[in-house]
mmCIF file of C-alpha atoms and ligand atoms in Angstrom:
data_model
loop_
_atom_site.group_PDB
_atom_site.id
_atom_site.type_symbol
_atom_site.label_atom_id
_atom_site.label_comp_id
_atom_site.label_asym_id
_atom_site.label_seq_id
_atom_site.Cartn_x
_atom_site.Cartn_y
_atom_site.Cartn_z
ATOM 1 C CA MET A 7 164.459 -26.828 -18.101
ATOM 2 C CA VAL A 8 166.358 -25.914 -21.229
ATOM 3 C CA PHE A 9 166.610 -28.218 -24.151
ATOM 4 C CA LYS A 10 168.755 -27.549 -27.097
ATOM 5 C CA TYR A 11 166.787 -28.909 -30.017
ATOM 6 C CA LEU A 12 168.230 -29.293 -33.423
ATOM 7 C CA GLU A 13 165.696 -30.473 -35.890
ATOM 8 C CA LYS A 14 166.918 -31.904 -39.103
ATOM 9 C CA LYS A 15 164.851 -33.007 -42.049
ATOM 10 C CA ASN A 16 166.540 -36.006 -43.509
ATOM 11 C CA LYS A 17 165.747 -37.084 -47.025
ATOM 12 C CA SER A 18 164.662 -40.562 -46.051
ATOM 13 C CA HIS A 19 163.150 -39.748 -42.642
ATOM 14 C CA GLU A 20 160.159 -37.708 -41.565
ATOM 15 C CA LYS A 21 161.920 -36.257 -38.574
ATOM 16 C CA VAL A 22 165.285 -36.478 -36.844
ATOM 17 C CA ILE A 23 165.700 -34.632 -33.582
ATOM 18 C CA PHE A 24 168.797 -34.153 -31.481
ATOM 19 C CA CYS A 25 168.456 -33.444 -27.805
ATOM 20 C CA PHE A 26 171.304 -32.191 -25.655
ATOM 21 C CA HIS A 27 170.658 -31.410 -22.031
ATOM 22 C CA PRO A 28 173.950 -30.540 -20.311
ATOM 23 C CA GLU A 29 172.507 -30.511 -16.771
ATOM 24 C CA THR A 30 171.621 -34.215 -16.917
ATOM 25 C CA LYS A 31 174.279 -35.094 -19.550
ATOM 26 C CA LEU A 32 171.530 -36.363 -21.843
ATOM 27 C CA LYS A 33 172.624 -36.653 -25.452
ATOM 28 C CA ALA A 34 169.914 -38.329 -27.461
ATOM 29 C CA ILE A 35 168.653 -38.621 -31.010
ATOM 30 C CA VAL A 36 165.144 -39.622 -32.020
ATOM 31 C CA ALA A 37 164.640 -40.645 -35.624
ATOM 32 C CA ILE A 38 161.151 -41.024 -37.026
ATOM 33 C CA HIS A 39 161.344 -42.785 -40.343
ATOM 34 C CA SER A 40 157.657 -43.039 -41.140
ATOM 35 C CA THR A 41 154.281 -42.511 -39.512
ATOM 36 C CA THR A 42 152.276 -43.455 -42.601
ATOM 37 C CA LEU A 43 150.949 -46.663 -41.066
ATOM 38 C CA GLY A 44 150.675 -45.321 -37.517
ATOM 39 C CA PRO A 45 152.753 -43.861 -34.688
ATOM 40 C CA ALA A 46 156.445 -44.717 -34.892
ATOM 41 C CA LEU A 47 157.154 -47.366 -32.259
ATOM 42 C CA GLY A 48 160.725 -48.458 -31.614
ATOM 43 C CA GLY A 49 163.113 -49.030 -28.763
ATOM 44 C CA CYS A 50 165.648 -46.724 -27.181
ATOM 45 C CA ARG A 51 169.255 -47.937 -27.330
ATOM 46 C CA MET A 52 171.976 -46.647 -25.020
ATOM 47 C CA LEU A 53 175.539 -47.229 -26.145
ATOM 48 C CA PRO A 54 178.858 -45.398 -25.763
ATOM 49 C CA TYR A 55 179.041 -44.518 -29.471
ATOM 50 C CA GLU A 56 182.517 -43.420 -30.529
ATOM 51 C CA THR A 57 181.175 -40.400 -32.420
ATOM 52 C CA GLU A 58 177.879 -38.584 -32.922
ATOM 53 C CA GLU A 59 178.049 -39.510 -36.609
ATOM 54 C CA LYS A 60 178.080 -43.211 -35.723
ATOM 55 C CA ALA A 61 175.160 -42.710 -33.348
ATOM 56 C CA LEU A 62 173.210 -40.879 -36.036
ATOM 57 C CA GLU A 63 173.936 -43.556 -38.608
ATOM 58 C CA ASP A 64 172.743 -46.242 -36.191
ATOM 59 C CA VAL A 65 169.493 -44.507 -35.271
ATOM 60 C CA LEU A 66 168.676 -43.716 -38.908
ATOM 61 C CA ASN A 67 169.191 -47.324 -39.973
ATOM 62 C CA LEU A 68 167.370 -48.757 -36.967
ATOM 63 C CA SER A 69 164.339 -46.495 -37.355
ATOM 64 C CA GLU A 70 164.022 -47.305 -41.044
ATOM 65 C CA ALA A 71 164.136 -51.022 -40.250
ATOM 66 C CA MET A 72 161.345 -50.510 -37.687
ATOM 67 C CA SER A 73 159.052 -49.212 -40.448
ATOM 68 C CA TYR A 74 159.709 -52.332 -42.500
ATOM 69 C CA LYS A 75 159.366 -54.599 -39.469
ATOM 70 C CA ALA A 76 155.953 -53.199 -38.546
ATOM 71 C CA ALA A 77 154.763 -53.364 -42.157
ATOM 72 C CA MET A 78 155.911 -56.972 -42.609
ATOM 73 C CA ALA A 79 154.279 -57.997 -39.332
ATOM 74 C CA GLY A 80 151.028 -56.400 -40.454
ATOM 75 C CA LEU A 81 150.960 -53.818 -37.663
ATOM 76 C CA GLN A 82 149.333 -50.430 -37.910
ATOM 77 C CA LEU A 83 152.558 -48.761 -36.796
ATOM 78 C CA GLY A 84 155.262 -46.583 -38.224
ATOM 79 C CA GLY A 85 158.989 -46.830 -37.673
ATOM 80 C CA GLY A 86 161.116 -44.891 -35.243
ATOM 81 C CA LYS A 87 163.969 -45.390 -32.860
ATOM 82 C CA SER A 88 165.971 -43.409 -30.345
ATOM 83 C CA ILE A 89 169.485 -43.592 -29.016
ATOM 84 C CA ILE A 90 171.118 -42.169 -25.934
ATOM 85 C CA ILE A 91 174.869 -41.671 -26.253
ATOM 86 C CA GLY A 92 176.662 -42.995 -23.187
ATOM 87 C CA ASP A 93 177.739 -46.049 -21.285
ATOM 88 C CA PRO A 94 174.600 -47.544 -19.710
ATOM 89 C CA ASN A 95 176.629 -48.955 -16.808
ATOM 90 C CA VAL A 96 178.270 -45.632 -15.962
ATOM 91 C CA ASP A 97 176.386 -42.644 -17.358
ATOM 92 C CA LYS A 98 172.737 -43.529 -16.879
ATOM 93 C CA THR A 99 170.857 -41.668 -14.141
ATOM 94 C CA PRO A 100 167.171 -41.316 -13.259
ATOM 95 C CA GLU A 101 167.445 -37.585 -14.014
ATOM 96 C CA MET A 102 168.722 -38.332 -17.502
ATOM 97 C CA LEU A 103 165.835 -40.738 -18.163
ATOM 98 C CA TRP A 104 163.238 -38.330 -16.731
ATOM 99 C CA THR A 105 164.570 -35.636 -19.032
ATOM 100 C CA PHE A 106 164.348 -37.987 -21.982
ATOM 101 C CA GLY A 107 160.709 -38.683 -21.043
ATOM 102 C CA ILE A 108 159.850 -34.980 -20.869
ATOM 103 C CA TYR A 109 161.488 -34.489 -24.192
ATOM 104 C CA LEU A 110 159.421 -37.313 -25.782
ATOM 105 C CA ASN A 111 156.268 -35.436 -24.790
ATOM 106 C CA SER A 112 157.205 -32.713 -27.235
ATOM 107 C CA LEU A 113 156.707 -35.208 -30.081
ATOM 108 C CA SER A 114 153.034 -35.596 -29.101
ATOM 109 C CA GLY A 115 152.940 -39.352 -29.635
ATOM 110 C CA GLN A 116 154.487 -39.413 -33.104
ATOM 111 C CA TYR A 117 157.173 -41.570 -31.491
ATOM 112 C CA ILE A 118 156.617 -44.184 -28.771
ATOM 113 C CA THR A 119 159.675 -45.609 -27.091
ATOM 114 C CA ALA A 120 160.438 -49.110 -25.767
ATOM 115 C CA LYS A 121 163.402 -51.245 -24.699
ATOM 116 C CA ASP A 122 166.537 -51.865 -26.713
ATOM 117 C CA MET A 123 170.182 -52.609 -25.892
ATOM 118 C CA GLY A 124 171.415 -50.782 -22.799
ATOM 119 C CA ILE A 125 167.909 -49.903 -21.602
ATOM 120 C CA THR A 126 166.027 -51.998 -19.062
ATOM 121 C CA ILE A 127 162.341 -52.146 -18.263
ATOM 122 C CA GLU A 128 163.135 -50.320 -14.991
ATOM 123 C CA ASP A 129 164.678 -47.511 -17.058
ATOM 124 C CA LEU A 130 161.425 -47.361 -19.028
ATOM 125 C CA GLN A 131 159.636 -46.822 -15.742
ATOM 126 C CA TYR A 132 161.727 -43.675 -15.154
ATOM 127 C CA ILE A 133 161.007 -42.473 -18.689
ATOM 128 C CA GLY A 134 157.352 -43.348 -18.120
ATOM 129 C CA ASP A 135 157.229 -41.213 -14.954
ATOM 130 C CA GLN A 136 157.263 -38.255 -17.327
ATOM 131 C CA THR A 137 155.530 -39.478 -20.470
ATOM 132 C CA SER A 138 152.859 -41.907 -21.591
ATOM 133 C CA TYR A 139 154.650 -42.464 -24.904
ATOM 134 C CA VAL A 140 156.429 -45.585 -23.690
ATOM 135 C CA VAL A 141 155.651 -49.327 -23.737
ATOM 136 C CA GLY A 142 157.323 -52.152 -21.868
ATOM 137 C CA ARG A 143 157.424 -50.898 -18.283
ATOM 138 C CA PRO A 144 157.644 -53.519 -15.493
ATOM 139 C CA ILE A 145 154.619 -55.798 -15.289
ATOM 140 C CA ASP A 146 154.071 -55.032 -11.583
ATOM 141 C CA ARG A 147 153.738 -51.369 -12.562
ATOM 142 C CA GLY A 148 151.066 -52.220 -15.149
ATOM 143 C CA GLY A 149 153.480 -52.375 -18.079
ATOM 144 C CA ALA A 150 154.144 -54.991 -20.750
ATOM 145 C CA GLY A 151 157.459 -56.061 -19.235
ATOM 146 C CA ASP A 152 160.421 -57.294 -21.236
ATOM 147 C CA PRO A 153 159.405 -58.254 -24.802
ATOM 148 C CA SER A 154 162.627 -60.164 -25.491
ATOM 149 C CA GLN A 155 161.206 -63.662 -25.012
ATOM 150 C CA PHE A 156 158.544 -62.860 -27.631
ATOM 151 C CA THR A 157 161.253 -61.718 -30.021
ATOM 152 C CA ALA A 158 163.195 -64.919 -29.365
ATOM 153 C CA THR A 159 160.068 -67.023 -29.889
ATOM 154 C CA GLY A 160 159.474 -65.432 -33.298
ATOM 155 C CA VAL A 161 163.120 -66.051 -34.206
ATOM 156 C CA TYR A 162 162.775 -69.675 -33.109
ATOM 157 C CA TYR A 163 159.700 -70.164 -35.367
ATOM 158 C CA GLY A 164 161.606 -68.478 -38.174
ATOM 159 C CA ILE A 165 164.603 -70.764 -37.718
ATOM 160 C CA LYS A 166 162.333 -73.822 -37.811
ATOM 161 C CA LYS A 167 160.735 -72.652 -41.045
ATOM 162 C CA ALA A 168 164.092 -71.814 -42.629
ATOM 163 C CA VAL A 169 165.379 -75.276 -41.709
ATOM 164 C CA GLN A 170 162.303 -76.907 -43.198
ATOM 165 C CA LEU A 171 162.682 -74.990 -46.464
ATOM 166 C CA LYS A 172 166.445 -75.016 -46.864
ATOM 167 C CA LEU A 173 167.563 -78.216 -45.145
ATOM 168 C CA LYS A 174 164.319 -80.165 -45.755
ATOM 169 C CA ARG A 175 164.084 -81.134 -42.102
ATOM 170 C CA ASN A 176 161.112 -80.890 -39.766
ATOM 171 C CA SER A 177 163.167 -81.104 -36.609
ATOM 172 C CA LEU A 178 166.059 -79.065 -35.263
ATOM 173 C CA LYS A 179 167.427 -82.026 -33.301
ATOM 174 C CA ASP A 180 171.227 -82.371 -33.525
ATOM 175 C CA LEU A 181 171.619 -79.329 -35.757
ATOM 176 C CA LYS A 182 174.439 -76.985 -34.836
ATOM 177 C CA VAL A 183 173.432 -73.374 -34.049
ATOM 178 C CA ILE A 184 175.780 -70.532 -33.146
ATOM 179 C CA VAL A 185 174.084 -67.825 -31.099
ATOM 180 C CA GLN A 186 176.210 -64.677 -31.269
ATOM 181 C CA GLY A 187 175.189 -62.459 -28.333
ATOM 182 C CA ILE A 188 173.414 -64.000 -25.363
ATOM 183 C CA GLY A 189 171.655 -61.034 -23.807
ATOM 184 C CA ALA A 190 167.895 -60.815 -23.377
ATOM 185 C CA VAL A 191 166.962 -62.218 -26.812
ATOM 186 C CA GLY A 192 169.932 -64.549 -27.340
ATOM 187 C CA SER A 193 169.643 -66.261 -23.967
ATOM 188 C CA PHE A 194 165.966 -67.037 -24.452
ATOM 189 C CA LEU A 195 166.690 -68.336 -27.937
ATOM 190 C CA VAL A 196 169.355 -70.631 -26.461
ATOM 191 C CA LYS A 197 166.761 -71.983 -24.020
ATOM 192 C CA LEU A 198 164.288 -72.777 -26.818
ATOM 193 C CA LEU A 199 166.933 -74.422 -28.994
ATOM 194 C CA TYR A 200 168.337 -76.407 -26.071
ATOM 195 C CA GLN A 201 164.884 -77.860 -25.395
ATOM 196 C CA ASP A 202 164.910 -79.158 -28.985
ATOM 197 C CA ASP A 203 168.222 -81.013 -28.503
ATOM 198 C CA VAL A 204 170.095 -78.605 -30.698
ATOM 199 C CA GLU A 205 173.864 -78.412 -30.399
ATOM 200 C CA VAL A 206 174.163 -74.798 -29.242
ATOM 201 C CA LEU A 207 177.402 -72.812 -29.427
ATOM 202 C CA VAL A 208 177.554 -69.321 -28.000
ATOM 203 C CA TYR A 209 179.741 -66.260 -28.032
ATOM 204 C CA ASP A 210 179.314 -62.972 -26.168
ATOM 205 C CA ILE A 211 181.776 -60.196 -25.378
ATOM 206 C CA ASN A 212 180.552 -60.523 -21.816
ATOM 207 C CA GLU A 213 182.424 -63.520 -20.454
ATOM 208 C CA SER A 214 180.334 -63.814 -17.302
ATOM 209 C CA ALA A 215 177.181 -64.175 -19.434
ATOM 210 C CA MET A 216 178.795 -67.184 -21.136
ATOM 211 C CA ILE A 217 179.819 -68.747 -17.834
ATOM 212 C CA ALA A 218 176.284 -68.303 -16.463
ATOM 213 C CA MET A 219 174.864 -69.842 -19.632
ATOM 214 C CA LYS A 220 177.148 -72.877 -19.316
ATOM 215 C CA GLU A 221 176.049 -73.375 -15.701
ATOM 216 C CA LYS A 222 172.403 -73.311 -16.721
ATOM 217 C CA PHE A 223 172.769 -75.387 -19.897
ATOM 218 C CA PRO A 224 175.865 -77.585 -19.459
ATOM 219 C CA LYS A 225 175.861 -78.934 -23.026
ATOM 220 C CA VAL A 226 176.200 -75.444 -24.506
ATOM 221 C CA LYS A 227 179.658 -74.875 -26.015
ATOM 222 C CA ILE A 228 181.467 -71.596 -25.533
ATOM 223 C CA LEU A 229 183.280 -70.129 -28.521
ATOM 224 C CA SER A 230 186.103 -67.632 -28.600
ATOM 225 C CA ARG A 231 185.994 -64.334 -30.508
ATOM 226 C CA GLU A 232 188.260 -65.909 -33.120
ATOM 227 C CA GLU A 233 186.019 -68.947 -33.586
ATOM 228 C CA VAL A 234 182.561 -67.415 -33.744
ATOM 229 C CA PHE A 235 182.627 -66.425 -37.422
ATOM 230 C CA LYS A 236 184.671 -69.409 -38.560
ATOM 231 C CA ARG A 237 183.139 -72.443 -36.925
ATOM 232 C CA ASP A 238 181.077 -74.827 -39.080
ATOM 233 C CA CYS A 239 177.405 -74.734 -38.172
ATOM 234 C CA ASP A 240 173.969 -75.142 -39.717
ATOM 235 C CA ILE A 241 172.539 -71.872 -38.462
ATOM 236 C CA PHE A 242 174.282 -68.680 -37.445
ATOM 237 C CA ALA A 243 172.013 -66.559 -35.228
ATOM 238 C CA PRO A 244 173.222 -62.965 -34.683
ATOM 239 C CA CYS A 245 171.663 -61.623 -31.470
ATOM 240 C CA SER A 246 173.908 -58.685 -30.574
ATOM 241 C CA ILE A 247 174.809 -55.448 -32.361
ATOM 242 C CA GLY A 248 174.217 -54.645 -36.034
ATOM 243 C CA ALA A 249 176.498 -55.096 -39.069
ATOM 244 C CA ILE A 250 177.789 -58.392 -37.730
ATOM 245 C CA VAL A 251 177.552 -59.884 -41.215
ATOM 246 C CA ASN A 252 179.945 -57.714 -43.178
ATOM 247 C CA ASP A 253 182.637 -57.857 -45.879
ATOM 248 C CA LYS A 254 185.031 -59.556 -43.489
ATOM 249 C CA THR A 255 182.781 -62.081 -41.754
ATOM 250 C CA VAL A 256 180.917 -63.073 -44.918
ATOM 251 C CA GLU A 257 184.185 -64.586 -46.153
ATOM 252 C CA THR A 258 184.604 -66.874 -43.151
ATOM 253 C CA LEU A 259 181.053 -67.818 -42.145
ATOM 254 C CA LYS A 260 180.386 -71.505 -42.692
ATOM 255 C CA CYS A 261 176.649 -72.019 -42.285
ATOM 256 C CA SER A 262 173.578 -72.810 -44.379
ATOM 257 C CA ILE A 263 171.242 -70.298 -42.762
ATOM 258 C CA ILE A 264 171.595 -66.925 -41.026
ATOM 259 C CA ALA A 265 168.591 -66.182 -38.845
ATOM 260 C CA GLY A 266 168.735 -64.223 -35.608
ATOM 261 C CA GLY A 267 167.233 -61.537 -33.438
ATOM 262 C CA ALA A 268 169.647 -58.633 -33.976
ATOM 263 C CA ASN A 269 168.553 -55.572 -35.891
ATOM 264 C CA ASN A 270 170.369 -54.582 -39.090
ATOM 265 C CA GLN A 271 172.547 -57.672 -39.256
ATOM 266 C CA LEU A 272 173.994 -56.898 -42.708
ATOM 267 C CA SER A 273 176.505 -54.042 -42.954
ATOM 268 C CA ASP A 274 174.962 -53.174 -46.338
ATOM 269 C CA LEU A 275 172.715 -54.669 -48.961
ATOM 270 C CA SER A 276 175.584 -55.948 -51.125
ATOM 271 C CA ILE A 277 176.254 -58.541 -48.414
ATOM 272 C CA ALA A 278 172.900 -60.174 -49.252
ATOM 273 C CA GLU A 279 174.178 -60.953 -52.761
ATOM 274 C CA LYS A 280 177.415 -62.368 -51.378
ATOM 275 C CA LEU A 281 175.444 -64.636 -49.064
ATOM 276 C CA GLN A 282 173.257 -65.777 -51.923
ATOM 277 C CA SER A 283 176.304 -66.631 -54.013
ATOM 278 C CA LYS A 284 177.651 -68.651 -51.064
ATOM 279 C CA ASN A 285 174.293 -70.481 -50.957
ATOM 280 C CA ILE A 286 173.583 -69.154 -47.456
ATOM 281 C CA LEU A 287 169.925 -68.426 -46.799
ATOM 282 C CA TYR A 288 169.622 -65.136 -44.950
ATOM 283 C CA ILE A 289 166.282 -64.461 -43.289
ATOM 284 C CA PRO A 290 165.884 -60.661 -43.186
ATOM 285 C CA ASP A 291 166.082 -59.422 -39.581
ATOM 286 C CA PHE A 292 163.068 -57.146 -39.926
ATOM 287 C CA VAL A 293 160.971 -60.146 -40.931
ATOM 288 C CA ILE A 294 162.127 -62.607 -38.264
ATOM 289 C CA ASN A 295 162.561 -60.395 -35.171
ATOM 290 C CA SER A 296 159.146 -58.733 -34.925
ATOM 291 C CA GLY A 297 157.846 -60.830 -31.989
ATOM 292 C CA GLY A 298 158.697 -58.237 -29.338
ATOM 293 C CA LEU A 299 157.196 -55.412 -31.384
ATOM 294 C CA ILE A 300 154.012 -57.439 -31.861
ATOM 295 C CA TYR A 301 153.842 -58.049 -28.117
ATOM 296 C CA VAL A 302 154.417 -54.465 -26.944
ATOM 297 C CA SER A 303 152.120 -53.074 -29.633
ATOM 298 C CA SER A 304 149.267 -55.064 -28.092
ATOM 299 C CA TYR A 305 149.524 -52.752 -25.062
ATOM 300 C CA LEU A 306 148.512 -49.819 -27.235
ATOM 301 C CA ASP A 307 145.182 -51.431 -28.067
ATOM 302 C CA PRO A 308 143.122 -53.061 -25.303
ATOM 303 C CA LYS A 309 141.237 -55.115 -27.916
ATOM 304 C CA LYS A 310 144.334 -57.162 -28.715
ATOM 305 C CA SER A 311 144.158 -60.541 -26.957
ATOM 306 C CA GLU A 312 146.820 -63.085 -26.010
ATOM 307 C CA GLU A 313 145.540 -65.189 -28.879
ATOM 308 C CA TRP A 314 146.152 -62.264 -31.253
ATOM 309 C CA ILE A 315 149.757 -62.019 -30.010
ATOM 310 C CA ARG A 316 150.327 -65.758 -30.370
ATOM 311 C CA SER A 317 148.930 -65.976 -33.889
ATOM 312 C CA LYS A 318 150.788 -62.868 -35.065
ATOM 313 C CA ILE A 319 154.108 -64.247 -33.811
ATOM 314 C CA LYS A 320 153.380 -67.604 -35.425
ATOM 315 C CA ALA A 321 152.659 -65.761 -38.673
ATOM 316 C CA VAL A 322 156.362 -64.806 -38.826
ATOM 317 C CA SER A 323 156.872 -68.349 -40.026
ATOM 318 C CA SER A 324 154.271 -68.141 -42.830
ATOM 319 C CA THR A 325 155.658 -64.793 -44.014
ATOM 320 C CA ILE A 326 159.093 -66.411 -44.283
ATOM 321 C CA GLU A 327 157.572 -69.342 -46.172
ATOM 322 C CA GLU A 328 155.852 -67.075 -48.701
ATOM 323 C CA LEU A 329 158.973 -64.979 -49.266
ATOM 324 C CA CYS A 330 161.246 -68.020 -49.582
ATOM 325 C CA LYS A 331 158.942 -69.767 -52.058
ATOM 326 C CA ILE A 332 159.006 -66.834 -54.480
ATOM 327 C CA SER A 333 162.693 -66.243 -53.903
ATOM 328 C CA PHE A 334 163.618 -69.907 -54.578
ATOM 329 C CA GLU A 335 161.289 -70.310 -57.575
ATOM 330 C CA ASP A 336 162.166 -67.040 -59.310
ATOM 331 C CA ASN A 337 165.759 -66.894 -58.062
ATOM 332 C CA VAL A 338 165.296 -63.356 -56.783
ATOM 333 C CA SER A 339 166.887 -61.856 -53.699
ATOM 334 C CA LEU A 340 164.799 -62.578 -50.630
ATOM 335 C CA VAL A 341 166.058 -59.461 -48.858
ATOM 336 C CA GLN A 342 165.278 -57.201 -51.789
ATOM 337 C CA MET A 343 161.837 -58.769 -52.111
ATOM 338 C CA ALA A 344 161.092 -58.197 -48.434
ATOM 339 C CA PHE A 345 162.259 -54.564 -48.684
ATOM 340 C CA ASP A 346 160.136 -53.967 -51.786
ATOM 341 C CA LEU A 347 157.061 -55.507 -50.191
ATOM 342 C CA ALA A 348 157.421 -53.514 -46.972
ATOM 343 C CA GLN A 349 158.015 -50.284 -48.888
ATOM 344 C CA LYS A 350 154.966 -50.957 -51.063
ATOM 345 C CA LYS A 351 152.777 -51.406 -47.972
ATOM 346 C CA ILE A 352 154.072 -48.152 -46.476
ATOM 347 C CA LYS A 353 153.607 -46.244 -49.734
ATOM 348 C CA ARG A 354 150.013 -47.303 -50.159
ATOM 349 C CA GLY A 355 149.367 -46.728 -46.428
ATOM 350 C CA LYS A 356 147.884 -50.183 -45.927
ATOM 351 C CA ILE A 357 149.263 -53.277 -44.214
HETATM 352 P P1 NAD B 14 170.945 -57.121 -24.754
HETATM 353 O O1 NAD B 14 171.664 -55.853 -24.484
HETATM 354 O O2 NAD B 14 170.125 -57.731 -23.697
HETATM 355 O O3 NAD B 14 171.971 -58.234 -25.274
HETATM 356 C C1 NAD B 14 172.952 -57.983 -26.217
HETATM 357 C C2 NAD B 14 174.096 -58.930 -25.922
HETATM 358 O O4 NAD B 14 175.041 -58.812 -26.982
HETATM 359 C C3 NAD B 14 174.826 -58.620 -24.603
HETATM 360 O O5 NAD B 14 174.963 -59.797 -23.848
HETATM 361 C C4 NAD B 14 176.177 -58.062 -25.073
HETATM 362 O O6 NAD B 14 177.224 -58.378 -24.171
HETATM 363 C C5 NAD B 14 176.345 -58.804 -26.388
HETATM 364 N N1 NAD B 14 177.234 -58.154 -27.339
HETATM 365 C C6 NAD B 14 177.381 -56.844 -27.615
HETATM 366 N N2 NAD B 14 178.286 -56.684 -28.588
HETATM 367 C C7 NAD B 14 178.689 -57.919 -28.948
HETATM 368 C C8 NAD B 14 179.604 -58.422 -29.921
HETATM 369 N N3 NAD B 14 180.283 -57.611 -30.700
HETATM 370 N N4 NAD B 14 179.764 -59.767 -30.006
HETATM 371 C C9 NAD B 14 179.085 -60.600 -29.193
HETATM 372 N N5 NAD B 14 178.229 -60.187 -28.272
HETATM 373 C C10 NAD B 14 178.024 -58.862 -28.154
HETATM 374 O O7 NAD B 14 170.048 -56.806 -26.077
HETATM 375 P P2 NAD B 14 168.823 -57.652 -26.617
HETATM 376 O O8 NAD B 14 167.568 -57.011 -26.141
HETATM 377 O O9 NAD B 14 169.060 -59.108 -26.413
HETATM 378 O O10 NAD B 14 168.930 -57.309 -28.162
HETATM 379 C C11 NAD B 14 169.876 -57.963 -28.991
HETATM 380 C C12 NAD B 14 169.660 -57.543 -30.432
HETATM 381 O O11 NAD B 14 168.324 -57.852 -30.820
HETATM 382 C C13 NAD B 14 169.814 -56.038 -30.686
HETATM 383 O O12 NAD B 14 170.304 -55.851 -31.989
HETATM 384 C C14 NAD B 14 168.390 -55.527 -30.604
HETATM 385 O O13 NAD B 14 168.211 -54.322 -31.298
HETATM 386 C C15 NAD B 14 167.665 -56.680 -31.287
HETATM 387 N N6 NAD B 14 166.247 -56.782 -30.960
HETATM 388 C C16 NAD B 14 165.852 -56.943 -29.672
HETATM 389 C C17 NAD B 14 164.512 -57.070 -29.384
HETATM 390 C C18 NAD B 14 164.032 -57.316 -27.976
HETATM 391 O O14 NAD B 14 162.850 -57.671 -27.805
HETATM 392 N N7 NAD B 14 164.874 -57.188 -26.968
HETATM 393 C C19 NAD B 14 163.569 -56.995 -30.410
HETATM 394 C C20 NAD B 14 164.010 -56.861 -31.729
HETATM 395 C C21 NAD B 14 165.350 -56.747 -31.999
#
C-alpha cells in the first residue's frame, strides 16, 4: 500500500497531515491542534468540499475548536479533527475507510477519530477494523454508538441556562426556537424541546428530513431557506454546518439567544461583537456542544461511570452560568472570555 504523505507544520497546529491514496480515492486531512492535555480526539467529517483549500480551512478551524471544547469540558484530551474530501452518499467505500484506518495507525494514537457529518457509526466500524484509534463504533460491536443525543442533551441544558439568565425564565414553555439543521444532533434537540412545549421551527436542506420530522412531531413548523434567518424567535439553534452566523445572516437574525450544536457557528470572531451590539446572547459552540465528546471520551477510560457522564454534561450549564455572570457584570465578550480561559488551561497543561 502506498500513501502519499505530505506533512505540514502549521503555525497554530502541532501537526497537519494530508493523505492521498489514489487506489481507494481517499483524500483526507488530519489536523492535530494540540496534545498538551492529552490525545487529540475529534470526529471525521466527510463532505464534497469545493476545493482542497476549503477543506484545509475547515479541518484547521474544527481541530482548534476541539482543543477548546475539551479544555472547557474539563477533559484530559487534546484537539484534533479529520476530513475526507468526497460526497458521503456517492464516494464512500469500505476500502476507502479501511485505508483511512491504516493511515491513522501511523499517528500512534496522537489522534483518535470519531463521528462527524457524513460519517456514520457503521463507517467507524470499517475504520476500526484497521485501527484502535477510533471511538463511537456500533454498540452491538462493543462501541460507544452515536454520541449525538448526548451532544443534544448538553445543548438543551445550555439553552435552558441561557434562557434563565437572559430571559429570566425557568421554563422553555411557549418559547419559539428555530433549529437549523435536523440531522443527528438537531433532531434529538427538537425532541427534547418538543417535550417542553416549545414552539419549534425547523429548516434543513434535506426536505425529506423535514417531512419526517413533521410526521413525528406534528406541531413543528417547517421554514423555507428564505425564512430561516429572518423569522422572529427567542432562540436560534444552529445544528448544521459551520459559519452559519456570518456578515449576512447577522443582519437579519431576530432572536435573543443563539445556542446550538454546530461546530464553528461564527464565520469569524468579529461576528461576536456584532451579536453583542444587537443584544443577542451567543453561547460559544465549543462550550455548549461538548456532550458527545464527554460521552465518547468515557470509552477511553474504563473508570468513567454513567454518573460521571451525566454530571459532566450537566456541568455544561454551570460553565455557561459562570461565563455569563462575568460577561454580564464586567461587560466583556463572552466568546473572548471562553477562548482566553480555554487557551490558559491548554498553556498551563491543566484542566
Ligand atoms: P448530521 O450530518 O447528522 O446532520 C447535519 C444536518 O444538517 C443534515 O440533516 C443536513 O442535511 C443539514 N444541513 C447541511 N447543510 C445545511 C444548511 N446549509 N442548512 C440547513 N441544514 C443543513 O450531523 P450532526 O452529527 O447532527 O452534526 C451537526 C453539527 O453539530 C455539525 O456541525 C457537527 O460538527 C456538530 N457536532 C456534532 C456532534 C455529534 O455528536 N454528532 C458533536 C459536536 C458537534
